PDB file of C-alpha atoms in Angstrom:
ATOM      1  CA  UNK A   1      15.635   1.941  11.282  1.00  0.00           C
ATOM      2  CA  UNK A   2      15.209   0.912  14.970  1.00  0.00           C
ATOM      3  CA  UNK A   3      17.718   3.784  16.030  1.00  0.00           C
ATOM      4  CA  UNK A   4      16.125   5.958  13.389  1.00  0.00           C
ATOM      5  CA  UNK A   5      12.781   5.012  14.838  1.00  0.00           C
ATOM      6  CA  UNK A   6      14.037   5.747  18.283  1.00  0.00           C
ATOM      7  CA  UNK A   7      15.868   9.106  17.790  1.00  0.00           C
ATOM      8  CA  UNK A   8      12.936  10.757  16.075  1.00  0.00           C
ATOM      9  CA  UNK A   9      10.753   9.595  19.217  1.00  0.00           C
ATOM     10  CA  UNK A  10       7.489   9.231  16.322  1.00  0.00           C
ATOM     11  CA  UNK A  11       6.524   6.376  17.390  1.00  0.00           C
ATOM     12  CA  UNK A  12       6.875   7.006  21.131  1.00  0.00           C
ATOM     13  CA  UNK A  13       4.976  10.273  20.259  1.00  0.00           C
ATOM     14  CA  UNK A  14       2.248   8.223  18.834  1.00  0.00           C
ATOM     15  CA  UNK A  15       2.158   5.687  21.100  1.00  0.00           C
ATOM     16  CA  UNK A  16       1.079   8.816  24.282  1.00  0.00           C
ATOM     17  CA  UNK A  17      -1.502  10.373  21.622  1.00  0.00           C
ATOM     18  CA  UNK A  18       0.173  13.253  21.177  1.00  0.00           C
ATOM     19  CA  UNK A  19      -0.108  12.953  17.196  1.00  0.00           C
ATOM     20  CA  UNK A  20      -2.642  11.770  15.135  1.00  0.00           C
ATOM     21  CA  UNK A  21      -2.451   8.326  13.034  1.00  0.00           C
ATOM     22  CA  UNK A  22      -2.068  10.443   9.686  1.00  0.00           C
ATOM     23  CA  UNK A  23       1.071  12.038  11.319  1.00  0.00           C
ATOM     24  CA  UNK A  24       2.748   9.130  12.515  1.00  0.00           C
ATOM     25  CA  UNK A  25       1.900   7.105   8.820  1.00  0.00           C
ATOM     26  CA  UNK A  26       3.313  10.215   7.235  1.00  0.00           C
ATOM     27  CA  UNK A  27       6.226  10.167   9.679  1.00  0.00           C
ATOM     28  CA  UNK A  28       6.411   6.544   8.859  1.00  0.00           C
ATOM     29  CA  UNK A  29       6.209   7.267   5.213  1.00  0.00           C
ATOM     30  CA  UNK A  30       9.024  10.185   5.541  1.00  0.00           C
ATOM     31  CA  UNK A  31      11.053   7.582   6.862  1.00  0.00           C
ATOM     32  CA  UNK A  32      11.069   5.485   3.517  1.00  0.00           C
ATOM     33  CA  UNK A  33      11.387   8.125   1.171  1.00  0.00           C
ATOM     34  CA  UNK A  34       8.387   8.446   0.271  1.00  0.00           C
ATOM     35  CA  UNK A  35       7.835  11.851  -0.859  1.00  0.00           C
ATOM     36  CA  UNK A  36       4.359  14.203  -2.948  1.00  0.00           C
ATOM     37  CA  UNK A  37       7.129  14.891  -5.653  1.00  0.00           C
ATOM     38  CA  UNK A  38       8.155  11.614  -6.733  1.00  0.00           C
ATOM     39  CA  UNK A  39       5.189   9.622  -8.215  1.00  0.00           C
ATOM     40  CA  UNK A  40       6.862   6.355  -7.962  1.00  0.00           C
ATOM     41  CA  UNK A  41       7.432   6.775  -4.573  1.00  0.00           C
ATOM     42  CA  UNK A  42       4.247   8.447  -2.988  1.00  0.00           C
ATOM     43  CA  UNK A  43       3.102   8.159   0.541  1.00  0.00           C
ATOM     44  CA  UNK A  44       0.750   4.860   1.259  1.00  0.00           C
ATOM     45  CA  UNK A  45      -0.755   4.418   3.778  1.00  0.00           C
ATOM     46  CA  UNK A  46      -1.917   1.143   5.425  1.00  0.00           C
ATOM     47  CA  UNK A  47      -5.464  -0.992   4.223  1.00  0.00           C
ATOM     48  CA  UNK A  48      -6.794  -1.485   7.915  1.00  0.00           C
ATOM     49  CA  UNK A  49     -11.030  -1.996   6.671  1.00  0.00           C
ATOM     50  CA  UNK A  50     -11.916  -5.416   6.016  1.00  0.00           C
ATOM     51  CA  UNK A  51     -15.966  -5.858   5.661  1.00  0.00           C
ATOM     52  CA  UNK A  52     -17.098  -4.414   2.392  1.00  0.00           C
ATOM     53  CA  UNK A  53     -20.301  -6.627   3.047  1.00  0.00           C
ATOM     54  CA  UNK A  54     -22.085  -4.381   5.667  1.00  0.00           C
ATOM     55  CA  UNK A  55     -23.957  -1.337   4.602  1.00  0.00           C
ATOM     56  CA  UNK A  56     -22.588   0.329   7.524  1.00  0.00           C
ATOM     57  CA  UNK A  57     -19.147   0.320   8.798  1.00  0.00           C
ATOM     58  CA  UNK A  58     -18.752  -0.245  13.167  1.00  0.00           C
ATOM     59  CA  UNK A  59     -15.892   0.550  13.721  1.00  0.00           C
ATOM     60  CA  UNK A  60     -16.227  -0.999  16.849  1.00  0.00           C
ATOM     61  CA  UNK A  61     -16.316  -5.106  15.970  1.00  0.00           C
ATOM     62  CA  UNK A  62     -12.836  -5.902  15.807  1.00  0.00           C
ATOM     63  CA  UNK A  63     -14.290  -7.892  12.729  1.00  0.00           C
ATOM     64  CA  UNK A  64     -14.659  -4.740  10.907  1.00  0.00           C
ATOM     65  CA  UNK A  65     -10.813  -4.267  10.448  1.00  0.00           C
ATOM     66  CA  UNK A  66      -8.652  -6.821   8.228  1.00  0.00           C
ATOM     67  CA  UNK A  67      -5.964  -9.084   9.682  1.00  0.00           C
ATOM     68  CA  UNK A  68      -2.626  -6.967  10.282  1.00  0.00           C
ATOM     69  CA  UNK A  69      -0.930 -10.022  10.932  1.00  0.00           C
ATOM     70  CA  UNK A  70      -1.095 -11.283   7.555  1.00  0.00           C
ATOM     71  CA  UNK A  71       0.414  -9.313   3.816  1.00  0.00           C
ATOM     72  CA  UNK A  72      -2.490  -7.311   2.139  1.00  0.00           C
ATOM     73  CA  UNK A  73      -1.480 -10.247  -0.592  1.00  0.00           C
ATOM     74  CA  UNK A  74      -2.094 -13.542   2.445  1.00  0.00           C
ATOM     75  CA  UNK A  75      -5.660 -12.922   2.589  1.00  0.00           C
ATOM     76  CA  UNK A  76      -8.289 -13.903   1.094  1.00  0.00           C
ATOM     77  CA  UNK A  77     -10.231 -16.993  -0.023  1.00  0.00           C
ATOM     78  CA  UNK A  78      -7.794 -20.559   0.035  1.00  0.00           C
ATOM     79  CA  UNK A  79      -8.022 -20.569  -3.415  1.00  0.00           C
ATOM     80  CA  UNK A  80      -6.205 -17.164  -4.136  1.00  0.00           C
ATOM     81  CA  UNK A  81      -4.020 -17.491  -1.613  1.00  0.00           C
ATOM     82  CA  UNK A  82      -3.357 -21.055  -3.289  1.00  0.00           C
ATOM     83  CA  UNK A  83      -3.529 -19.459  -6.850  1.00  0.00           C
ATOM     84  CA  UNK A  84      -0.378 -17.215  -5.281  1.00  0.00           C
ATOM     85  CA  UNK A  85       1.548 -19.963  -3.817  1.00  0.00           C
ATOM     86  CA  UNK A  86       1.644 -22.940  -6.737  1.00  0.00           C
ATOM     87  CA  UNK A  87       2.601 -19.355  -9.266  1.00  0.00           C
ATOM     88  CA  UNK A  88       5.238 -18.650  -7.145  1.00  0.00           C
ATOM     89  CA  UNK A  89       6.417 -22.773  -7.245  1.00  0.00           C
ATOM     90  CA  UNK A  90       6.912 -23.011 -10.482  1.00  0.00           C
ATOM     91  CA  UNK A  91       8.610 -19.902 -11.662  1.00  0.00           C
ATOM     92  CA  UNK A  92      10.608 -21.229 -14.471  1.00  0.00           C
ATOM     93  CA  UNK A  93      14.128 -21.770 -12.420  1.00  0.00           C
ATOM     94  CA  UNK A  94      16.419 -20.549 -15.164  1.00  0.00           C
ATOM     95  CA  UNK A  95      14.278 -17.305 -16.082  1.00  0.00           C
ATOM     96  CA  UNK A  96      16.337 -14.670 -14.425  1.00  0.00           C
ATOM     97  CA  UNK A  97      13.242 -13.072 -13.237  1.00  0.00           C
ATOM     98  CA  UNK A  98      13.278 -13.630  -9.399  1.00  0.00           C
ATOM     99  CA  UNK A  99      10.490 -15.460  -7.595  1.00  0.00           C
ATOM    100  CA  UNK A 100       7.602 -13.593  -6.755  1.00  0.00           C
ATOM    101  CA  UNK A 101       3.873 -14.228  -5.426  1.00  0.00           C
ATOM    102  CA  UNK A 102       2.002 -10.627  -6.622  1.00  0.00           C
ATOM    103  CA  UNK A 103       3.131  -9.452 -10.273  1.00  0.00           C
ATOM    104  CA  UNK A 104       1.598  -6.151  -9.937  1.00  0.00           C
ATOM    105  CA  UNK A 105       2.880  -2.807  -7.207  1.00  0.00           C
ATOM    106  CA  UNK A 106       0.116  -1.638  -4.647  1.00  0.00           C
ATOM    107  CA  UNK A 107       2.115   2.333  -5.747  1.00  0.00           C
ATOM    108  CA  UNK A 108       2.368   3.231  -9.388  1.00  0.00           C
ATOM    109  CA  UNK A 109       2.644   6.506 -11.412  1.00  0.00           C
ATOM    110  CA  UNK A 110      -0.752   5.042 -12.987  1.00  0.00           C
ATOM    111  CA  UNK A 111      -2.438   4.512  -9.406  1.00  0.00           C
ATOM    112  CA  UNK A 112      -1.291   7.926  -7.927  1.00  0.00           C
ATOM    113  CA  UNK A 113      -2.227   9.565 -10.961  1.00  0.00           C
ATOM    114  CA  UNK A 114      -5.916   7.107 -11.632  1.00  0.00           C
ATOM    115  CA  UNK A 115      -6.707   8.592  -7.560  1.00  0.00           C
ATOM    116  CA  UNK A 116      -6.071  11.904  -7.841  1.00  0.00           C
ATOM    117  CA  UNK A 117      -7.133  12.434 -11.185  1.00  0.00           C
ATOM    118  CA  UNK A 118      -9.502  15.246 -10.285  1.00  0.00           C
ATOM    119  CA  UNK A 119      -6.809  17.587  -9.395  1.00  0.00           C
ATOM    120  CA  UNK A 120      -4.837  19.531 -11.339  1.00  0.00           C
ATOM    121  CA  UNK A 121      -1.327  18.593 -11.593  1.00  0.00           C
ATOM    122  CA  UNK A 122      -2.668  15.298 -11.991  1.00  0.00           C
ATOM    123  CA  UNK A 123      -5.059  15.155 -14.852  1.00  0.00           C
ATOM    124  CA  UNK A 124      -2.486  16.461 -17.149  1.00  0.00           C
ATOM    125  CA  UNK A 125      -0.037  13.616 -15.895  1.00  0.00           C
ATOM    126  CA  UNK A 126      -3.156  11.284 -16.710  1.00  0.00           C
ATOM    127  CA  UNK A 127      -3.555  12.913 -19.905  1.00  0.00           C
ATOM    128  CA  UNK A 128       0.296  12.130 -20.613  1.00  0.00           C
ATOM    129  CA  UNK A 129      -0.195   9.361 -19.212  1.00  0.00           C
ATOM    130  CA  UNK A 130      -2.296   7.643 -20.953  1.00  0.00           C
ATOM    131  CA  UNK A 131      -1.421   9.304 -24.953  1.00  0.00           C
ATOM    132  CA  UNK A 132       1.533   8.053 -24.158  1.00  0.00           C
ATOM    133  CA  UNK A 133      -0.207   3.938 -24.271  1.00  0.00           C
ATOM    134  CA  UNK A 134      -2.021   5.180 -27.538  1.00  0.00           C
ATOM    135  CA  UNK A 135       0.443   3.647 -30.315  1.00  0.00           C
ATOM    136  CA  UNK A 136      -0.917   4.350 -33.499  1.00  0.00           C
TER     137      UNK A 136
END
């Protein structure tokens, strides 16, 4: 990946303010094989906001942003973090499923369809997904 990044030089362009944050992240998504054509690999964007308490967001305040040194799952109360660590440590060693911290993924077809439900063809996709879950 390092050579690919150097070859494409979009990181350099981003650092020099020659391309926007959006363009940079879309380049990273494309490099990772993400596409609008595959709901299981839909482009993702980082969660950067950390202040959900104040009515007005101050973008100049560093405390308005989340700590990017940690993955999303490692942010939160000590109790929350301890819960995931304990679950990880107590997974049955004879279970063929490898140990994991989080049982869900940040991007899945259901999540993508949920966000884009008001736009066709995602509306139809959401309806089809929900109908497939009904077992009468």
